[in-house]
Structures are given as C-alpha cells and as structure tokens.
Amino acid sequence: MLSYQHGYHAGNPADVHKHGLLAFMLSYMVSKDKPLTYIETHAGRALYDLEDAAARKTGEAAQGIARLAGCFGADHPYAQVLEQTRAQHGATAYPGSPLIAATLLRPDDRLHLAELHPQEYEALDFAMSAHGGKCYRQDGFALAQSLCPPTPRRGVILIDPSYEIKSDYTDIPRRIGLMHRAWNVGVICLWYPLLRNGSHAPMLEALARAHPEALRHEVAFPPARPGHGMIGSGLFVINPPYGTRQEAERLSRCFAARTGGTT
Ligand code: SAM
C-alpha cells in the first residue's frame, strides 16, 4: 500500500535539483532534429499547488524553489517551464517532472508515464490530458523494462522512486542494468536521497561499479525539519547529454551559496 504523496514535498530543494537538470538535459536533446522518447517510472501527479494544504503543511518549497529560483536565468529551460506553468495554472503552481518533459518536448516525441497510487494516477491522467503523453497505472520498473528499447530510440528514462519499498535500494542496480543492456544509448537518470544514515550508499557503490562513466551529482542542503533523515539530493545519469556535467557543477556552486550545504 503506497502512502507517499509528492504534494507534501513539491518544489523542495531535491525537486529543484532534479527538475533543473532534467530540464537542461531535455532542452539539449530537443535542440537536435530527431524525435525522442521520454519514459518516467514514478510520475507523481504532474501539477502541484504550492499553496494547497499538503504543501503548506510542510512548507518545504520555502527552502527550495522560493530560495533557489535565482540559480536559473530567465532563459534556462526550467525557469521557462515554471513561467509557462504559472501563466497557465496560477502564480503558485509548480510543474512535476512529467509536465516539465511535456512542456519541453515536441509533437513527434513520445511520453510514457507510470504511476501506481490511485489518486496520484487520476490527477496525473487529468493534468496530462491537455499535453499528450500516455499514462499507465502500473509498476514503473515493469513498464520501462517492457518499453526498452523504445521507439524513437533516442531518449530519457527518469526513475524517481519514493523509496517507500526498502528493497528499492537493493533492486535498483539490477533493474538499471537490465534497462541499460536493452537500451544502451538511452539516457537513464536515477534520483536518490542523500540520507544521514548512509543507507543509500551501497546502491550508489553498486551503480558506480557497473557504470563507471556515468555522472553522479549530489547537492547537500539542511534537513527540512530537525532530525529529518534527508540531507541532500543525488542524480545518477548514464549517458548524460553534452554539457550536463558543467551544468551540474554550476548548480553545485549555486546550491552551496544559497543553502549553505556542501558535498
Ligand atoms: N517524479 C515526480 C516529480 O518529480 O514530479 C515525483 C514522483 S514521487 C517522488 C514518486 C511517485 O512514485 C509517487 O507518486 C508514488 O505513488 C509512485 N510510485 C511508487 N512506487 C511506484 C511504482 N512501483 N511504480 C509506479 N509508481 C510508483
């Protein structure tokens, strides 16, 4: 039984890290003339309101997008998607990763979005109805495996689990290995939390051993609440598009300056 709902965390520093780099990578990829596939294994509801009851309860966006928006100039694709989302849905709207992808992709590109939670799926399907994209109420790992290699063959998989199922940490290296074997040119992007107790570390060591060329990028920030276990955000990217490493380094500097965190 899934209980995680991303609305409590939308726009927090981890979202800004993940969404900023995702937008950068997609924007680079759509600058080429060939169509692409975007697959998301853990989509969430795609559109959030930072003033709704869930977001106000945690207030996490105050340390996230409210503090870090200045890391992105007006011409950055993440800033542009945020602006478009707010023009369409109101000043406190915030785009989840499926909406970021849908806003940046072109009519010939393909989106496949998996979400298991019944209410989150319903909201996702509704939010995406105006943007295209196929939504699946099924396990995202199984969906991604069944689609690899996709058509079009260029593209990105975003894997953004809630890590509610603790076996995710041990299963992910194997699952990513299978996806990469089936689709060796695909950009495979995993988000993970930096945890105070280090329980994410063995997963990262296994991934780094299997994919030594991949980009591993981490930003640290203060916990959302005293004693909270998450103290940073990580992205592990196989086949990162050109320029992603430099963009990640730029974000490291800006996060460190604005949050006081260092990695
Ligand atoms: N990627 C979204 C974004 O950045 O806007 C946030 C996704 S949230 C961190 C993770 C989502 O995965 C939750 O909505 C949860 O219900 C869903 N989920 C958990 N396990 C899943 C699975 N095995 N397959 C598909 N969705 C799953």
Short mmCIF file of C-alpha atoms and ligand atoms in Angstrom, two decimals:
data_model
loop_
_atom_site.label_atom_id
_atom_site.label_comp_id
_atom_site.label_asym_id
_atom_site.label_seq_id
_atom_site.Cartn_x
_atom_site.Cartn_y
_atom_site.Cartn_z
CA MET A 1 0.00 0.00 0.00
CA LEU A 2 1.59 3.26 -1.14
CA SER A 3 1.18 6.30 1.10
CA TYR A 4 3.78 8.77 -0.26
CA GLN A 5 2.26 11.84 -1.91
CA HIS A 6 4.65 14.20 -3.63
CA GLY A 7 2.41 17.23 -2.96
CA TYR A 8 3.94 17.45 0.55
CA HIS A 9 7.39 17.88 -0.97
CA ALA A 10 6.81 19.62 -4.32
CA GLY A 11 9.26 22.42 -5.06
CA ASN A 12 11.67 21.41 -2.28
CA PRO A 13 15.47 21.59 -2.84
CA ALA A 14 15.56 17.99 -4.14
CA ASP A 15 12.89 18.84 -6.73
CA VAL A 16 14.82 21.93 -7.82
CA HIS A 17 17.99 19.86 -8.26
CA LYS A 18 16.22 17.05 -10.17
CA HIS A 19 13.95 19.28 -12.25
CA GLY A 20 16.66 21.84 -13.08
CA LEU A 21 18.98 19.18 -14.50
CA LEU A 22 16.14 17.27 -16.18
CA ALA A 23 15.02 20.43 -17.98
CA PHE A 24 18.61 21.16 -19.02
CA MET A 25 19.08 17.64 -20.46
CA LEU A 26 15.76 17.60 -22.31
CA SER A 27 16.31 21.06 -23.71
CA TYR A 28 19.68 19.96 -25.12
CA MET A 29 18.14 16.83 -26.61
CA VAL A 30 15.29 18.66 -28.34
CA SER A 31 17.80 21.04 -29.92
CA LYS A 32 18.58 18.18 -32.33
CA ASP A 33 16.20 17.43 -35.11
CA LYS A 34 15.45 13.77 -34.22
CA PRO A 35 12.41 12.69 -32.20
CA LEU A 36 12.83 11.18 -28.76
CA THR A 37 11.12 9.04 -26.14
CA TYR A 38 10.63 10.11 -22.52
CA ILE A 39 9.78 7.39 -20.01
CA GLU A 40 9.05 8.08 -16.37
CA THR A 41 8.73 5.18 -13.93
CA HIS A 42 7.40 7.15 -10.93
CA ALA A 43 5.49 10.11 -12.34
CA GLY A 44 3.51 11.62 -9.44
CA ARG A 45 0.62 13.97 -10.25
CA ALA A 46 2.49 16.33 -12.66
CA LEU A 47 0.94 19.57 -11.41
CA TYR A 48 1.17 20.93 -7.85
CA ASP A 49 -0.10 23.96 -5.98
CA LEU A 50 2.47 25.27 -3.50
CA GLU A 51 -0.33 26.92 -1.52
CA ASP A 52 -2.52 23.84 -1.07
CA ALA A 53 -2.93 22.14 2.31
CA ALA A 54 -0.26 19.49 1.70
CA ALA A 55 2.42 21.95 0.58
CA ARG A 56 1.59 24.40 3.38
CA LYS A 57 1.76 21.66 5.98
CA THR A 58 5.48 21.03 5.33
CA GLY A 59 6.45 24.39 3.82
CA GLU A 60 9.33 22.65 2.01
CA ALA A 61 9.17 24.86 -1.09
CA ALA A 62 10.34 27.82 1.01
CA GLN A 63 13.85 26.30 1.16
CA GLY A 64 13.51 25.03 -2.41
CA ILE A 65 12.14 26.92 -5.37
CA ALA A 66 11.49 30.08 -3.34
CA ARG A 67 15.15 30.28 -2.32
CA LEU A 68 16.82 28.67 -5.37
CA ALA A 69 14.90 30.15 -8.32
CA GLY A 70 17.74 32.65 -8.74
CA CYS A 71 20.06 29.78 -9.78
CA PHE A 72 18.22 29.75 -13.12
CA GLY A 73 18.33 32.69 -15.51
CA ALA A 74 15.16 33.65 -17.39
CA ASP A 75 16.41 31.74 -20.47
CA HIS A 76 17.01 28.49 -18.56
CA PRO A 77 14.53 25.79 -19.66
CA TYR A 78 13.48 25.10 -16.04
CA ALA A 79 12.71 28.80 -15.48
CA GLN A 80 10.81 28.89 -18.76
CA VAL A 81 8.68 25.84 -17.87
CA LEU A 82 7.96 27.32 -14.44
CA GLU A 83 6.88 30.58 -16.05
CA GLN A 84 4.64 28.82 -18.59
CA THR A 85 3.08 26.63 -15.89
CA ARG A 86 2.30 29.66 -13.75
CA ALA A 87 0.92 31.62 -16.70
CA GLN A 88 -1.46 28.72 -17.36
CA HIS A 89 -2.31 27.49 -13.85
CA GLY A 90 -1.71 30.42 -11.50
CA ALA A 91 1.15 32.03 -9.60
CA THR A 92 1.54 29.25 -7.01
CA ALA A 93 1.52 26.32 -9.48
CA TYR A 94 4.58 24.07 -9.68
CA PRO A 95 5.32 21.59 -12.50
CA GLY A 96 6.27 18.00 -11.69
CA SER A 97 8.68 16.14 -13.94
CA PRO A 98 6.02 14.81 -16.38
CA LEU A 99 4.79 18.35 -17.03
CA ILE A 100 8.36 19.65 -17.39
CA ALA A 101 9.00 16.98 -20.01
CA ALA A 102 5.69 17.55 -21.80
CA THR A 103 6.31 21.30 -21.96
CA LEU A 104 9.78 20.88 -23.48
CA LEU A 105 9.08 18.01 -25.88
CA ARG A 106 7.76 18.36 -29.44
CA PRO A 107 4.72 16.80 -31.16
CA ASP A 108 6.75 13.91 -32.63
CA ASP A 109 8.27 12.95 -29.28
CA ARG A 110 6.68 10.24 -27.11
CA LEU A 111 5.96 10.28 -23.36
CA HIS A 112 5.22 7.17 -21.28
CA LEU A 113 4.35 7.85 -17.63
CA ALA A 114 3.78 5.25 -14.90
CA GLU A 115 2.11 5.95 -11.54
CA LEU A 116 0.75 3.32 -9.15
CA HIS A 117 -1.05 5.35 -6.46
CA PRO A 118 -4.77 5.56 -7.45
CA GLN A 119 -5.36 9.25 -6.60
CA GLU A 120 -1.97 10.34 -7.93
CA TYR A 121 -2.63 8.42 -11.13
CA GLU A 122 -6.04 10.07 -11.56
CA ALA A 123 -4.52 13.53 -11.07
CA LEU A 124 -1.67 12.69 -13.46
CA ASP A 125 -4.04 11.50 -16.16
CA PHE A 126 -6.12 14.67 -15.77
CA ALA A 127 -3.11 17.03 -15.77
CA MET A 128 -1.58 15.36 -18.83
CA SER A 129 -4.82 15.22 -20.84
CA ALA A 130 -4.07 18.66 -22.29
CA HIS A 131 -0.42 17.82 -23.02
CA GLY A 132 -0.41 14.38 -24.60
CA GLY A 133 1.58 11.54 -23.13
CA LYS A 134 0.42 8.06 -22.25
CA CYS A 135 -0.28 7.39 -18.56
CA TYR A 136 -0.13 3.87 -17.14
CA ARG A 137 -1.40 2.77 -13.75
CA GLN A 138 1.24 0.10 -13.37
CA ASP A 139 4.61 -0.60 -11.85
CA GLY A 140 7.06 1.81 -13.46
CA PHE A 141 10.02 -0.57 -13.45
CA ALA A 142 8.00 -3.18 -15.32
CA LEU A 143 6.75 -0.56 -17.77
CA ALA A 144 10.25 0.73 -18.50
CA GLN A 145 11.59 -2.77 -18.97
CA SER A 146 8.79 -3.63 -21.39
CA LEU A 147 9.43 -0.46 -23.46
CA CYS A 148 13.24 -0.78 -23.72
CA PRO A 149 14.46 -0.16 -26.35
CA PRO A 150 11.70 2.31 -27.21
CA THR A 151 10.74 3.91 -30.49
CA PRO A 152 12.00 6.58 -31.10
CA ARG A 153 15.32 5.16 -29.94
CA ARG A 154 16.82 8.42 -28.65
CA GLY A 155 15.55 9.40 -25.25
CA VAL A 156 15.48 9.52 -21.48
CA ILE A 157 14.18 7.41 -18.60
CA LEU A 158 13.64 9.21 -15.31
CA ILE A 159 13.49 6.87 -12.31
CA ASP A 160 12.30 8.81 -9.28
CA PRO A 161 11.09 6.34 -6.63
CA SER A 162 9.65 7.36 -3.29
CA TYR A 163 11.84 4.60 -1.74
CA GLU A 164 8.85 3.51 0.38
CA ILE A 165 9.69 -0.06 -0.52
CA LYS A 166 13.05 -0.60 1.13
CA SER A 167 14.02 -3.28 -1.41
CA ASP A 168 14.20 -0.46 -3.97
CA TYR A 169 17.71 0.31 -2.74
CA THR A 170 18.91 -3.23 -3.38
CA ASP A 171 16.89 -3.87 -6.57
CA ILE A 172 17.65 -0.67 -8.48
CA PRO A 173 21.19 -1.50 -9.66
CA ARG A 174 19.91 -4.75 -11.20
CA ARG A 175 16.88 -3.06 -12.77
CA ILE A 176 19.01 -0.28 -14.24
CA GLY A 177 21.48 -2.87 -15.52
CA LEU A 178 18.66 -4.59 -17.44
CA MET A 179 17.36 -1.32 -18.89
CA HIS A 180 20.85 -0.27 -19.98
CA ARG A 181 21.52 -3.66 -21.57
CA ALA A 182 18.29 -3.38 -23.59
CA TRP A 183 18.81 0.32 -24.45
CA ASN A 184 22.49 1.17 -24.34
CA VAL A 185 22.06 4.61 -25.97
CA GLY A 186 19.27 5.74 -23.63
CA VAL A 187 19.87 8.42 -21.01
CA ILE A 188 18.98 6.67 -17.73
CA CYS A 189 18.56 9.09 -14.86
CA LEU A 190 18.01 7.95 -11.26
CA TRP A 191 17.14 10.31 -8.41
CA TYR A 192 18.06 9.29 -4.87
CA PRO A 193 18.11 10.96 -1.45
CA LEU A 194 21.31 11.58 0.50
CA LEU A 195 20.44 10.06 3.85
CA ARG A 196 22.02 10.90 7.16
CA ASN A 197 22.26 7.18 7.99
CA GLY A 198 24.00 6.40 4.69
CA SER A 199 21.52 3.71 3.62
CA HIS A 200 21.64 4.95 0.02
CA ALA A 201 25.41 4.40 -0.22
CA PRO A 202 25.60 0.67 -1.11
CA MET A 203 23.18 1.26 -4.02
CA LEU A 204 25.43 4.04 -5.34
CA GLU A 205 28.56 1.96 -4.96
CA ALA A 206 26.96 -0.86 -6.98
CA LEU A 207 25.81 1.58 -9.67
CA ALA A 208 29.20 3.28 -9.90
CA ARG A 209 30.97 -0.09 -10.23
CA ALA A 210 28.64 -1.18 -13.04
CA HIS A 211 28.58 2.20 -14.87
CA PRO A 212 31.91 3.94 -14.23
CA GLU A 213 31.32 6.52 -16.99
CA ALA A 214 28.01 7.73 -15.54
CA LEU A 215 27.57 11.15 -13.97
CA ARG A 216 26.98 11.12 -10.21
CA HIS A 217 25.95 14.50 -8.95
CA GLU A 218 24.96 15.37 -5.39
CA VAL A 219 23.93 18.54 -3.61
CA ALA A 220 23.69 18.86 0.16
CA PHE A 221 21.19 21.05 1.99
CA PRO A 222 19.87 21.36 5.54
CA PRO A 223 17.15 18.84 6.52
CA ALA A 224 13.55 20.00 6.04
CA ARG A 225 12.96 19.63 9.79
CA PRO A 226 15.32 19.00 12.72
CA GLY A 227 16.17 15.31 12.79
CA HIS A 228 14.83 14.66 9.27
CA GLY A 229 16.87 11.95 7.53
CA MET A 230 17.29 13.54 4.08
CA ILE A 231 20.28 15.87 3.90
CA GLY A 232 20.72 16.18 0.15
CA SER A 233 19.75 15.06 -3.33
CA GLY A 234 21.53 12.92 -5.90
CA LEU A 235 21.23 12.14 -9.59
CA PHE A 236 22.97 9.22 -11.27
CA VAL A 237 22.90 9.66 -15.06
CA ILE A 238 24.05 7.08 -17.59
CA ASN A 239 24.85 8.67 -21.00
CA PRO A 240 24.45 12.29 -19.77
CA PRO A 241 23.84 14.68 -22.70
CA TYR A 242 26.60 17.09 -23.67
CA GLY A 243 27.05 19.91 -21.16
CA THR A 244 25.25 18.16 -18.27
CA ARG A 245 28.43 17.84 -16.15
CA GLN A 246 29.16 21.56 -16.45
CA GLU A 247 25.57 22.44 -15.65
CA ALA A 248 25.70 20.16 -12.59
CA GLU A 249 28.87 21.88 -11.38
CA ARG A 250 27.22 25.26 -11.83
CA LEU A 251 24.25 24.08 -9.76
CA SER A 252 26.57 22.78 -7.03
CA ARG A 253 28.07 26.24 -6.65
CA CYS A 254 24.69 27.96 -6.60
CA PHE A 255 23.13 25.49 -4.14
CA ALA A 256 26.14 25.81 -1.82
CA ALA A 257 25.90 29.59 -1.91
CA ARG A 258 22.15 29.65 -1.26
CA THR A 259 21.60 26.72 1.12
CA GLY A 260 24.94 26.58 2.93
CA GLY A 261 25.21 22.85 2.04
CA THR A 262 28.44 21.36 0.64
CA THR A 263 29.04 17.97 -0.98
N1 SAM B 1 8.79 12.28 -10.45
C1 SAM B 1 7.83 13.12 -9.80
C2 SAM B 1 8.28 14.57 -9.94
O1 SAM B 1 9.48 14.84 -9.83
O2 SAM B 1 7.43 15.43 -10.18
C3 SAM B 1 7.65 12.75 -8.34
C4 SAM B 1 7.41 11.31 -8.11
S1 SAM B 1 7.26 10.82 -6.43
C5 SAM B 1 8.86 11.05 -5.79
C6 SAM B 1 7.17 9.09 -6.57
C7 SAM B 1 5.85 8.56 -7.08
O3 SAM B 1 6.01 7.18 -7.41
C8 SAM B 1 4.69 8.61 -6.09
O4 SAM B 1 3.61 9.32 -6.66
C9 SAM B 1 4.31 7.12 -5.88
O5 SAM B 1 2.91 6.93 -5.75
C10 SAM B 1 4.81 6.49 -7.15
N2 SAM B 1 5.18 5.06 -7.08
C11 SAM B 1 5.73 4.38 -6.04
N3 SAM B 1 6.06 3.13 -6.43
C12 SAM B 1 5.76 3.04 -7.74
C13 SAM B 1 5.94 2.02 -8.73
N4 SAM B 1 6.49 0.84 -8.43
N5 SAM B 1 5.52 2.27 -10.00
C14 SAM B 1 4.95 3.46 -10.32
N6 SAM B 1 4.77 4.47 -9.43
C15 SAM B 1 5.18 4.26 -8.16
#
